[in-house]
C-alpha cells in the first residue's frame, strides 16, 4: 500500500491538520482510504528545522493507518543537498525505522543543488522535484511521472492537500 501525506496549519485555531490518502500503486486514480487528524500540540516554525514542526503531525496520521505502508510521498524534499543534508522526507524515513520508502515531490526549488530529479507532468513547464530514501531515485521519479492526473500535480497529491486544508471537494 502507498500513501501520500500532507500537513496544513490553522494558526488562528492553533492546530495542524494532517491528511493521508492510501492507494494501491503509482498509477491508482482513486484512494482506497483517507485519514485526517488534528493535532493541537504544534511546534513553532524554526528556520532550518521545518521537520520538527511537520514530522509529529505526519507520524500521527500514519499511526491512524494501523499498519505501515510500503511507500509514503511527502510534499517536500527527502534530501536538501547532494551532501545528504536531510529534509522532511529523510527525517520521516528515519522516524519510521527505515522500513518505509519515502519519496519527496517538491513544488518549489530549494536553494543550491539538491540532487532531485526534475519531473515534468502534463502541459506544465514547471517541474516537480523528486527525491527519495529507501527506493532508487530513478524509480521514484518514474513513479511520480506515471501518477494519475493530467496536470503538474498528480490527482492524489492534490487530494491529500485538499484534505489537509479541510476542503472536502
Short mmCIF file of C-alpha atoms in Angstrom, two decimals:
data_model
loop_
_atom_site.label_atom_id
_atom_site.label_comp_id
_atom_site.label_asym_id
_atom_site.label_seq_id
_atom_site.Cartn_x
_atom_site.Cartn_y
_atom_site.Cartn_z
CA UNK A 1 0.00 0.00 0.00
CA UNK A 2 1.22 3.51 -0.88
CA UNK A 3 0.16 6.74 0.72
CA UNK A 4 0.56 10.46 0.27
CA UNK A 5 0.65 12.76 3.30
CA UNK A 6 0.43 16.50 3.87
CA UNK A 7 0.00 18.96 6.76
CA UNK A 8 -1.75 22.31 6.92
CA UNK A 9 -1.63 24.75 9.83
CA UNK A 10 -4.54 26.80 11.10
CA UNK A 11 -2.69 29.30 13.22
CA UNK A 12 -5.86 31.07 14.40
CA UNK A 13 -7.05 27.75 15.89
CA UNK A 14 -3.56 26.67 16.96
CA UNK A 15 -3.83 23.31 15.21
CA UNK A 16 -2.20 21.28 12.49
CA UNK A 17 -4.34 19.10 10.24
CA UNK A 18 -2.50 16.11 8.82
CA UNK A 19 -4.00 14.09 6.00
CA UNK A 20 -3.20 10.81 4.32
CA UNK A 21 -4.60 9.13 1.23
CA UNK A 22 -3.88 5.44 0.73
CA UNK A 23 -3.68 3.90 -2.73
CA UNK A 24 -2.63 0.63 -4.33
CA UNK A 25 0.06 1.63 -6.84
CA UNK A 26 1.68 4.55 -8.64
CA UNK A 27 -0.99 4.69 -11.34
CA UNK A 28 -4.01 4.50 -9.00
CA UNK A 29 -6.66 7.08 -9.82
CA UNK A 30 -8.55 6.89 -6.53
CA UNK A 31 -7.69 6.48 -2.88
CA UNK A 32 -8.74 3.29 -1.14
CA UNK A 33 -8.86 5.16 2.19
CA UNK A 34 -8.46 8.68 3.54
CA UNK A 35 -7.43 9.75 7.04
CA UNK A 36 -7.33 13.17 8.69
CA UNK A 37 -6.13 14.01 12.20
CA UNK A 38 -5.97 17.31 14.03
CA UNK A 39 -3.00 17.95 16.28
CA UNK A 40 -3.19 20.66 18.93
CA UNK A 41 0.42 20.48 20.07
CA UNK A 42 2.05 22.33 17.17
CA UNK A 43 5.72 23.23 17.43
CA UNK A 44 6.67 26.74 16.35
CA UNK A 45 8.28 27.23 12.97
CA UNK A 46 12.06 27.46 13.29
CA UNK A 47 14.05 28.27 10.14
CA UNK A 48 16.21 25.30 9.17
CA UNK A 49 14.21 22.95 11.42
CA UNK A 50 10.94 22.71 9.49
CA UNK A 51 10.84 18.94 10.11
CA UNK A 52 10.41 19.47 13.87
CA UNK A 53 7.06 21.15 13.16
CA UNK A 54 5.92 18.88 10.34
CA UNK A 55 7.04 15.42 11.49
CA UNK A 56 4.80 14.94 14.58
CA UNK A 57 1.51 15.50 12.70
CA UNK A 58 2.68 13.22 9.87
CA UNK A 59 3.53 10.45 12.32
CA UNK A 60 0.12 10.89 13.98
CA UNK A 61 -1.79 10.45 10.71
CA UNK A 62 0.36 7.44 9.77
CA UNK A 63 -0.48 5.86 13.16
CA UNK A 64 -4.15 6.04 12.13
CA UNK A 65 -3.45 3.54 9.33
CA UNK A 66 -2.94 0.64 11.70
CA UNK A 67 -0.17 -0.82 9.51
CA UNK A 68 2.71 0.93 7.84
CA UNK A 69 2.52 1.47 4.08
CA UNK A 70 5.36 0.35 1.82
CA UNK A 71 5.85 3.87 0.45
CA UNK A 72 4.99 7.42 1.57
CA UNK A 73 5.00 10.52 -0.64
CA UNK A 74 5.61 13.84 1.10
CA UNK A 75 5.17 17.38 -0.18
CA UNK A 76 8.79 18.46 0.07
CA UNK A 77 12.32 17.12 -0.12
CA UNK A 78 13.91 13.96 1.20
CA UNK A 79 17.41 15.42 0.80
CA UNK A 80 18.18 19.14 0.83
CA UNK A 81 21.52 18.90 -0.96
CA UNK A 82 23.88 16.47 -2.66
CA UNK A 83 25.90 16.20 0.57
CA UNK A 84 22.94 14.36 2.11
CA UNK A 85 21.55 17.03 4.42
CA UNK A 86 18.19 15.55 5.48
CA UNK A 87 14.90 17.15 4.58
CA UNK A 88 11.45 16.27 5.88
CA UNK A 89 11.36 13.01 3.92
CA UNK A 90 14.69 11.77 5.31
CA UNK A 91 13.56 12.57 8.85
CA UNK A 92 10.30 10.68 8.22
CA UNK A 93 12.22 7.73 6.76
CA UNK A 94 14.40 7.62 9.88
CA UNK A 95 11.41 8.02 12.25
CA UNK A 96 9.81 5.00 10.55
CA UNK A 97 12.93 2.97 11.22
CA UNK A 98 13.95 2.90 7.56
CA UNK A 99 11.17 0.34 6.96
CA UNK A 100 9.15 2.55 4.62
CA UNK A 101 10.37 4.09 1.35
CA UNK A 102 9.82 7.86 1.30
CA UNK A 103 9.52 9.94 -1.86
CA UNK A 104 9.61 13.71 -1.84
CA UNK A 105 7.68 15.58 -4.52
CA UNK A 106 8.57 19.25 -4.01
CA UNK A 107 6.78 22.01 -5.89
CA UNK A 108 9.38 24.71 -5.39
CA UNK A 109 13.13 24.66 -5.89
CA UNK A 110 15.32 24.68 -2.80
CA UNK A 111 18.44 26.81 -2.90
CA UNK A 112 21.51 25.06 -4.22
CA UNK A 113 21.85 21.66 -5.86
CA UNK A 114 19.59 19.10 -4.20
CA UNK A 115 20.20 16.15 -6.50
CA UNK A 116 16.45 15.93 -7.06
CA UNK A 117 15.18 14.65 -10.40
CA UNK A 118 13.07 17.17 -12.32
CA UNK A 119 9.78 15.59 -13.39
CA UNK A 120 7.58 17.33 -15.95
CA UNK A 121 3.91 16.35 -15.99
CA UNK A 122 1.03 17.38 -18.20
CA UNK A 123 1.46 20.60 -20.15
CA UNK A 124 3.40 22.31 -17.34
CA UNK A 125 6.87 23.67 -18.00
CA UNK A 126 7.46 23.79 -14.23
CA UNK A 127 8.77 20.51 -12.84
CA UNK A 128 8.16 18.65 -9.62
CA UNK A 129 11.46 17.97 -7.85
CA UNK A 130 11.64 14.33 -6.77
CA UNK A 131 13.98 12.90 -4.14
CA UNK A 132 13.86 9.58 -2.31
CA UNK A 133 15.05 7.32 0.51
CA UNK A 134 14.56 3.55 0.58
CA UNK A 135 13.81 3.39 -3.16
CA UNK A 136 16.05 4.12 -6.16
CA UNK A 137 15.72 7.76 -7.23
CA UNK A 138 15.01 6.91 -10.88
CA UNK A 139 12.21 4.56 -9.80
CA UNK A 140 10.70 7.26 -7.57
CA UNK A 141 10.85 9.85 -10.36
CA UNK A 142 9.29 7.45 -12.85
CA UNK A 143 6.55 6.63 -10.34
CA UNK A 144 5.68 10.30 -9.79
CA UNK A 145 5.71 10.82 -13.56
CA UNK A 146 3.20 7.96 -14.00
CA UNK A 147 0.81 9.05 -11.24
CA UNK A 148 -2.79 9.63 -12.32
CA UNK A 149 -3.84 13.09 -13.43
CA UNK A 150 -3.35 15.30 -16.44
CA UNK A 151 -1.76 18.22 -14.62
CA UNK A 152 1.55 19.04 -12.95
CA UNK A 153 0.28 17.93 -9.53
CA UNK A 154 -0.94 14.30 -9.55
CA UNK A 155 -4.59 13.79 -8.61
CA UNK A 156 -3.90 12.01 -5.31
CA UNK A 157 -1.32 14.61 -4.22
CA UNK A 158 -3.89 17.32 -4.90
CA UNK A 159 -6.46 15.31 -2.93
CA UNK A 160 -4.26 14.98 0.17
CA UNK A 161 -3.51 18.71 0.01
CA UNK A 162 -7.25 19.48 -0.05
CA UNK A 163 -7.90 17.16 2.90
CA UNK A 164 -5.12 18.77 4.94
CA UNK A 165 -6.63 22.19 4.20
CA UNK A 166 -10.04 21.00 5.37
CA UNK A 167 -11.56 21.10 1.88
CA UNK A 168 -13.91 18.24 1.14
CA UNK A 169 -14.16 18.54 -2.67
#
